[in-house]
Coordinates of C-alpha atoms in Angstrom, one line a residue:
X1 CA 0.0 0.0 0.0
X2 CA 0.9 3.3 -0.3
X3 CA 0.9 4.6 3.0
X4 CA 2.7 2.0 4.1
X5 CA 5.3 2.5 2.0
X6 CA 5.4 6.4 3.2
X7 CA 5.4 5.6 6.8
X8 CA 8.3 2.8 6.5
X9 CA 10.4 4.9 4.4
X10 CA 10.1 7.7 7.1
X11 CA 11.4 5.1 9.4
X12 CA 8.4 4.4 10.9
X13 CA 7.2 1.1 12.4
X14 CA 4.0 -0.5 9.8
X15 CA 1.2 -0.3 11.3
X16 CA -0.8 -3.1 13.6
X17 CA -3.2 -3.1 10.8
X18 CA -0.8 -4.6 8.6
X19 CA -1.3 -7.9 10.3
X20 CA -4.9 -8.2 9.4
X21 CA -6.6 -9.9 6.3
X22 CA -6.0 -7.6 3.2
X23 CA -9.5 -7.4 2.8
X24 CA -9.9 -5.2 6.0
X25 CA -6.8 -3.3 5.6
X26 CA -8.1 -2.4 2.1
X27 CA -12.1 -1.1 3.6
X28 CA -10.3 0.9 6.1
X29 CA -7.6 2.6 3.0
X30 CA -10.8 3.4 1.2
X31 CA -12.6 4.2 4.2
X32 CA -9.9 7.0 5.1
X33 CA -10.0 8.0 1.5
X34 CA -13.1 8.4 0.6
X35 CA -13.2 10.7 3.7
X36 CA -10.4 12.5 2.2
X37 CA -11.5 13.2 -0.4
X38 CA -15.3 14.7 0.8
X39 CA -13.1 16.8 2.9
X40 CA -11.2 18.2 -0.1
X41 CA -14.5 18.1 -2.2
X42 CA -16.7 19.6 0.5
X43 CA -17.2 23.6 -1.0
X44 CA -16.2 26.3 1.7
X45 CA -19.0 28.5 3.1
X46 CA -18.6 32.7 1.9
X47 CA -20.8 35.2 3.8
X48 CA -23.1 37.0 1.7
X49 CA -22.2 40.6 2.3
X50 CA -26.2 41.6 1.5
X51 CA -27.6 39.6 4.2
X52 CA -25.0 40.6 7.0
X53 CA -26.2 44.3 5.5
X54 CA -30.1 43.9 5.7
X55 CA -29.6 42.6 9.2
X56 CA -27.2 45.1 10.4
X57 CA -30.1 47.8 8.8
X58 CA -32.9 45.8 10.7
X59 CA -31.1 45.9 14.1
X60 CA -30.2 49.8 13.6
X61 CA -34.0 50.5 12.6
X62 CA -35.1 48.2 15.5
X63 CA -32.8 50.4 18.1
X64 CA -33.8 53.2 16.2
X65 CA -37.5 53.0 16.7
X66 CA -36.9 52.1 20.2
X67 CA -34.6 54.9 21.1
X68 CA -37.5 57.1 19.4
X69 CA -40.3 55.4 21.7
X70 CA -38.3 56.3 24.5
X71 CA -37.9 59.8 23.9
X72 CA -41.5 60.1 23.2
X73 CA -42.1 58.5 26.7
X74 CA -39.9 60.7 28.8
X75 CA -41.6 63.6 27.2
X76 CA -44.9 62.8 27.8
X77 CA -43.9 61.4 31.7
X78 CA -42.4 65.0 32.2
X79 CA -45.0 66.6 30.7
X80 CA -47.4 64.9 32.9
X81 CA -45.5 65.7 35.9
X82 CA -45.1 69.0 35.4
X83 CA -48.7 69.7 34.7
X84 CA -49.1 68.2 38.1
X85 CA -46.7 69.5 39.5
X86 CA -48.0 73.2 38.7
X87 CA -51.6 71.8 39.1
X88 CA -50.9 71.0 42.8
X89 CA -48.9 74.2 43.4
X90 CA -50.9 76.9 41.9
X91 CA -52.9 79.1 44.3
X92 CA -56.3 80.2 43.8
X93 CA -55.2 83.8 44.4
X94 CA -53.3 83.8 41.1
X95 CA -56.8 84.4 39.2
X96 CA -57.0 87.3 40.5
X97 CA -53.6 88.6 41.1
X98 CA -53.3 91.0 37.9
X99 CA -56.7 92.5 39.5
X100 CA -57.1 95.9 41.0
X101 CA -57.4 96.4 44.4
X102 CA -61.1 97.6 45.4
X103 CA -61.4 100.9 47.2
X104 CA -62.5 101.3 50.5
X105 CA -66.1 102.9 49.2
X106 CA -66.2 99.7 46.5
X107 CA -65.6 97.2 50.0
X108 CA -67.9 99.1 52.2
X109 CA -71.2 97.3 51.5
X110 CA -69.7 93.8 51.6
X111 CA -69.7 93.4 55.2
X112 CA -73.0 94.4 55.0
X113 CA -74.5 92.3 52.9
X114 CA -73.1 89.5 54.6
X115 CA -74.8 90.0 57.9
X116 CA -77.9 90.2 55.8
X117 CA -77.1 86.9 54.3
X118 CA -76.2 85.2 57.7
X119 CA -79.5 86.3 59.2
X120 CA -80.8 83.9 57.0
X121 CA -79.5 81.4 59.3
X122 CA -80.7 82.9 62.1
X123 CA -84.5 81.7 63.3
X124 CA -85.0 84.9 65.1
X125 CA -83.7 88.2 64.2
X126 CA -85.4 89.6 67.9
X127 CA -83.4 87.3 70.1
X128 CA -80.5 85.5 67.8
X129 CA -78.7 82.6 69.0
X130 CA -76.7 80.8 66.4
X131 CA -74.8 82.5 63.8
X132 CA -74.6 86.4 65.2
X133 CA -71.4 87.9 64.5
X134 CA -69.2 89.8 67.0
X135 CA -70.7 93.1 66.5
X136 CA -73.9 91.3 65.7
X137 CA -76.0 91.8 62.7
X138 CA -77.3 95.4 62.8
X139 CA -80.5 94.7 61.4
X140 CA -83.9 96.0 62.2
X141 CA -86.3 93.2 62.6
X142 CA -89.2 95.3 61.3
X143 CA -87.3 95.6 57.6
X144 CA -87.8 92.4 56.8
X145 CA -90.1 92.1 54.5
X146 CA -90.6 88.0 53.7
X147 CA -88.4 85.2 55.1
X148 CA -89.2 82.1 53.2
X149 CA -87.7 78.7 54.1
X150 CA -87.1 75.2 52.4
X151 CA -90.7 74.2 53.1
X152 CA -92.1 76.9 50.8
X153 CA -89.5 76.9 48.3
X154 CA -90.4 73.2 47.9
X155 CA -86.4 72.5 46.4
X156 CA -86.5 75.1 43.8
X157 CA -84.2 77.6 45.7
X158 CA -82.9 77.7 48.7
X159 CA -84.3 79.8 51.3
X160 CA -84.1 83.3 51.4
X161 CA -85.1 86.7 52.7
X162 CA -86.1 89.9 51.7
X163 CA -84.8 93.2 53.4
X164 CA -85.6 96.8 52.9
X165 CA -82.7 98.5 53.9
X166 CA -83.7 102.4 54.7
X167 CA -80.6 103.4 56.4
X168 CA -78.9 102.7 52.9
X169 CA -81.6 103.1 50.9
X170 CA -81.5 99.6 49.3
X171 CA -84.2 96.7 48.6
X172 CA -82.1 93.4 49.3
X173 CA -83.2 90.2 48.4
X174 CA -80.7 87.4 50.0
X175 CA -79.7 83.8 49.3
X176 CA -78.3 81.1 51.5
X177 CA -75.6 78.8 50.5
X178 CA -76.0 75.1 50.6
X179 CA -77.3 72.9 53.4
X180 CA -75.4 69.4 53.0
X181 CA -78.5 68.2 55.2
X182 CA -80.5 68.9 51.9
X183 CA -80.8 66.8 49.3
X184 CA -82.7 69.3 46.9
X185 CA -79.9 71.6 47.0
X186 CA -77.6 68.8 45.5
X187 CA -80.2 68.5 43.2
X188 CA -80.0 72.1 42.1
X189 CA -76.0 71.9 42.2
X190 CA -76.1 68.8 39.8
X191 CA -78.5 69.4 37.1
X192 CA -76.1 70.7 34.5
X193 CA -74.0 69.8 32.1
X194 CA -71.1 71.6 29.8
X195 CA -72.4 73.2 26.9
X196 CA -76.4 72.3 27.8
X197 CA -77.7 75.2 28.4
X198 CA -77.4 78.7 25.7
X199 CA -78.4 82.1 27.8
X200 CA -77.4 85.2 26.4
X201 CA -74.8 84.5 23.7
X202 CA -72.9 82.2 26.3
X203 CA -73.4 79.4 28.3
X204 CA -75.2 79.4 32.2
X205 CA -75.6 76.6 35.0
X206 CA -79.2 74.5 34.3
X207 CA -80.3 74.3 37.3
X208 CA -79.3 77.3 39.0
X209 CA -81.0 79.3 35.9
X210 CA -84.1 77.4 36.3
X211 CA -84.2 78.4 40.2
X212 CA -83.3 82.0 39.6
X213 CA -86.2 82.0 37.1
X214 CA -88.5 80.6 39.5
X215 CA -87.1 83.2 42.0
X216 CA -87.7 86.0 39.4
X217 CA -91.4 84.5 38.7
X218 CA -92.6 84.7 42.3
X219 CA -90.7 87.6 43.8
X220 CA -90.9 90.0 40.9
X221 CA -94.0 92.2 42.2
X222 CA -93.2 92.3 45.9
X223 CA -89.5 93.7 44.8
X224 CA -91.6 95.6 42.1
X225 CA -94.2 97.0 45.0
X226 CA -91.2 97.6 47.7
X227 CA -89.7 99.9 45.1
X228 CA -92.6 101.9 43.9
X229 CA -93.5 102.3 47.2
X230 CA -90.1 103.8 48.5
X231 CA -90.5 106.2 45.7
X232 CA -88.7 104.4 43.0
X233 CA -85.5 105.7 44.2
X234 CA -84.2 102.6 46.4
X235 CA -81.4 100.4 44.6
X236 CA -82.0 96.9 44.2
X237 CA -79.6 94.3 45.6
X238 CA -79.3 90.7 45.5
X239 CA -76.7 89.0 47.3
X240 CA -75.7 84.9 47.8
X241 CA -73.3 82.8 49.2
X242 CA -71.8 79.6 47.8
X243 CA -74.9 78.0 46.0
X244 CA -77.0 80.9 46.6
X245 CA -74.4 82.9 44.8
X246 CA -74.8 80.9 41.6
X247 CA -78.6 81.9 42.1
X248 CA -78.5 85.7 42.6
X249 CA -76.0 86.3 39.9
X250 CA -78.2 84.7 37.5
X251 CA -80.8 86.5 38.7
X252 CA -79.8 89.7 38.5
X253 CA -78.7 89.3 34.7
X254 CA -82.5 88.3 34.3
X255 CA -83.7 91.1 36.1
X256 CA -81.1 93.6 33.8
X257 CA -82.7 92.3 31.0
X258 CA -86.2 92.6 32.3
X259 CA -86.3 95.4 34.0
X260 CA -90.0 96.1 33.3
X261 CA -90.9 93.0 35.6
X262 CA -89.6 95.3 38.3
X263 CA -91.4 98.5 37.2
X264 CA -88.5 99.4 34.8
X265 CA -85.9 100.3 37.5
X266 CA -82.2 101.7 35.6
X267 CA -79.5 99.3 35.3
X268 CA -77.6 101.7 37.1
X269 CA -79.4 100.8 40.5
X270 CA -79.0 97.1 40.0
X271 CA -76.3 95.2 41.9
X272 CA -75.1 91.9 42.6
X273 CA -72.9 90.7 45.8
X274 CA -71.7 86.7 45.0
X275 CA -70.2 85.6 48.2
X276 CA -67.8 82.6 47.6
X277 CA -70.0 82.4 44.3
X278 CA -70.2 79.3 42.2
X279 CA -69.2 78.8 38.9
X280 CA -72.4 79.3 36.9
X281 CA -72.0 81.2 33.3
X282 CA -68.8 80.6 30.9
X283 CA -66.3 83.6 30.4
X284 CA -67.6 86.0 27.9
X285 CA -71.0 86.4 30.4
X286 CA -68.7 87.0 33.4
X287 CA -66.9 89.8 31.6
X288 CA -70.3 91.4 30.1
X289 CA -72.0 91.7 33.4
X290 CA -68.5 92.4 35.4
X291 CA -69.6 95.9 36.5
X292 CA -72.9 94.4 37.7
X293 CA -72.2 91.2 39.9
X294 CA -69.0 91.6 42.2
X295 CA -67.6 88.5 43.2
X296 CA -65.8 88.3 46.8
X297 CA -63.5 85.3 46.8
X298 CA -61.4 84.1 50.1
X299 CA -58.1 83.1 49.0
X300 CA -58.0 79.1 48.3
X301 CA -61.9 78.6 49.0
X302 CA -62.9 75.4 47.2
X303 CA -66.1 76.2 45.3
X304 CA -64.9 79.1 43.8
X305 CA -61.7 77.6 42.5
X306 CA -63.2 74.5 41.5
X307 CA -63.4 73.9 37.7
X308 CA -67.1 73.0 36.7
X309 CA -65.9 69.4 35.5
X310 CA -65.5 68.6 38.8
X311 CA -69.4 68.2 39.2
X312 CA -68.7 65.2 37.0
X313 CA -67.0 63.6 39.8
X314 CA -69.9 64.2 42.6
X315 CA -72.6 62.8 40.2
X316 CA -70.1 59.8 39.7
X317 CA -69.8 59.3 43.8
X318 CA -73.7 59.6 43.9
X319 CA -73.3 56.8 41.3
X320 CA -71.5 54.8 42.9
X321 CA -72.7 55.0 46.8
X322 CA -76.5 55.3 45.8
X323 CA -78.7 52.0 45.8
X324 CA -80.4 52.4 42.4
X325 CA -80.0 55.1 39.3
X326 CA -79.6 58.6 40.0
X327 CA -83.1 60.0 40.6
X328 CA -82.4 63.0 43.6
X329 CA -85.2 61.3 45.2
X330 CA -83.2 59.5 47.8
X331 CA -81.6 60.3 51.2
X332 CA -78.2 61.6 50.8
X333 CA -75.8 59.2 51.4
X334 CA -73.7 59.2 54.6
X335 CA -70.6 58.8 52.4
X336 CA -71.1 61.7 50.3
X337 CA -72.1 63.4 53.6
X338 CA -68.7 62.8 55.4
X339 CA -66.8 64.1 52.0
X340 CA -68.5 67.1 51.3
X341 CA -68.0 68.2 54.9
X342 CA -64.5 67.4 54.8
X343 CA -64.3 69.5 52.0
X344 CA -65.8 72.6 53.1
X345 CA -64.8 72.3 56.4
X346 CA -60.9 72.5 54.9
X347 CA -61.8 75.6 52.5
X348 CA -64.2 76.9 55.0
X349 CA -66.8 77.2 52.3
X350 CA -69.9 76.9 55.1
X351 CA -69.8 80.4 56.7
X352 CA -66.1 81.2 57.1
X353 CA -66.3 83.2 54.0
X354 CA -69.0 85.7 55.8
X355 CA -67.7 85.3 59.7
X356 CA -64.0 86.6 57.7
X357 CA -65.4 89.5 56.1
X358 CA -67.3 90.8 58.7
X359 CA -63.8 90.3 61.0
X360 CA -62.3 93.1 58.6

């Protein structure tokens, strides 16, 4: 064989195999050959510079888009948090910072008006008891004209007074804010939705329009009588706190714009007082009727500051606490209870709007 021949003449010792039957010795020669020769036959692999490229671009687009994903995501995660950031940091008192300070003539009445507003609360104005204020009210019993309470109102406004104020020479016709004993004033609150109701070339609170209306319906000759009788030269004033504020201001824009329901009193003796007022009419009625309804805010106080969405959120807790659909016609829940006092009792929305003013 030929390999044995190469390994002997190399001076190499023949191999065991060479003992065996030739017949063997021969398979495993062409055994060993045959393997050879696929080894020499067998054609060597080449990378195919394309397909390295088209991955290489797959991979970079793949990073790509994700590096592009992320950016997105950090700016819309800062974006977030800085809205929220500002959202939990900004003061009420910035609405009104660019404002001019009122004069002490413009302040004067304020005070005034809110001792009106608190003898709502008051059972009897001859021997008070509850809600007096330090100096006490300064009212003359006698000049009230009508006090009418949630039992005549039957839900469709809260209860209110009417004052004839000679001293000052002013008719006054007063609003209380909300009792959260009272389910019809959440029912007043809550009827409303954005954009539902049209008034005046702007937008208005439903169901605070429909009360003022009612207001304007059964009031409108005694305030028409009480100023015909004083000589048609009394000013007429309507004044409100929290939800009664909502009421008044709408009402005194219905009044402005019939006037003759009133005996055709001038604009010019018509005025509004909104204590801690609601929101209730969209921007463009609030900056028509500016120099008629004057709006006395306190700092951070919740309903004032509050955005009108958030009414959304109250009709969902009503949703979710009450028994069966949202019909107003059941107890208020004890949930809804705890929350909303929590809530005014942090802003002082109940009375510590008119117990601060009348500390001034």
């Amino acid at each position: 064989c030929h390999c044995h021949k190469q390994r002997y003449n190399r001076g190499l010792s023949p191999p065991a195999s060479s003992n065996l039957p030739s017949s063997i010795s021969r398979a495993s020669i062409n055994l060993n050959h045959s393997i050879k020769l696929s080894l020499k036959t067998k054609p060597h692999f080449k990378p195919n510079p394309l397909h390295y490229r088209h991955n290489n671009h797959q991979t970079f687009t793949q990073t790509k888009n994700m590096s592009v994903a992320c950016g997105v995501e950090c700016v819309v995660v800062f974006g977030c948090a800085r809205w929220l950031w500002k959202r939990c940091t900004y003061i009420g008192s910035y609405d009104s910072a660019t404002w001019p300070s009122a004069t002490a003539v413009e302040f004067e009445p304020v005070p005034r008006v809110c001792r009106i507003i608190l003898a709502i609360y008051e059972p009897d104005l001859k021997n008070p008891q509850h809600f007096q204020p330090a100096n006490g009210y300064r009212l003359n019993p006698d000049w009230v004209v009508k006090r009418v309470s949630y039992l005549e109102t039957e839900g469709h406004a809260p209860p209110y007074i009417i004052y004839v104020d000679h001293e000052h020479r002013e008719i006054v016709m007063a609003v209380r804010g909300l009792n959260l004993a009272k389910e019809s004033d959440y029912k007043l609150l809550l009827d409303n939705k954005l954009g539902r109701q049209m008034f005046d070339g702007g937008y208005v609170h439903h169901g605070l329009l429909k009360s003022a209306v009612w207001l304007l319906n059964k009031e409108s000759e005694t305030l028409k009588k009480l100023w015909v009788e004083n000589g048609c030269e009394y000013g007429m004033v309507f004044a409100g706190h929290s939800l009664g504020s909502g009421v008044v201001s709408l009402l005194s824009i219905l009044v402005v714009n019939h006037r003759e329901l009133l005996g055709g009193i001038p604009k010019e003796k018509i005025r509004c007082y909104a204590i801690a007022p609601a929101r209730c009419m969209s921007l463009n009625l609030a900056v028509k009727y500016a120099n008629l309804i004057h709006s006395i805010v306190l700092q951070d106080d919740f309903l004032p500051r509050t955005a009108t969405p958030l009414e959304d959120i109250f009709k969902s807790i009503f949703w979710l606490v009450a028994p069966r659909p949202l019909d107003f016609n059941f107890q208020v829940c004890d949930l809804f209870l705890i929350f909303s006092r929590l809530l005014l009792s942090i802003a002082k929305c109940d009375n510590g709007l008119l117990n601060q003013v009348l500390m001034i």
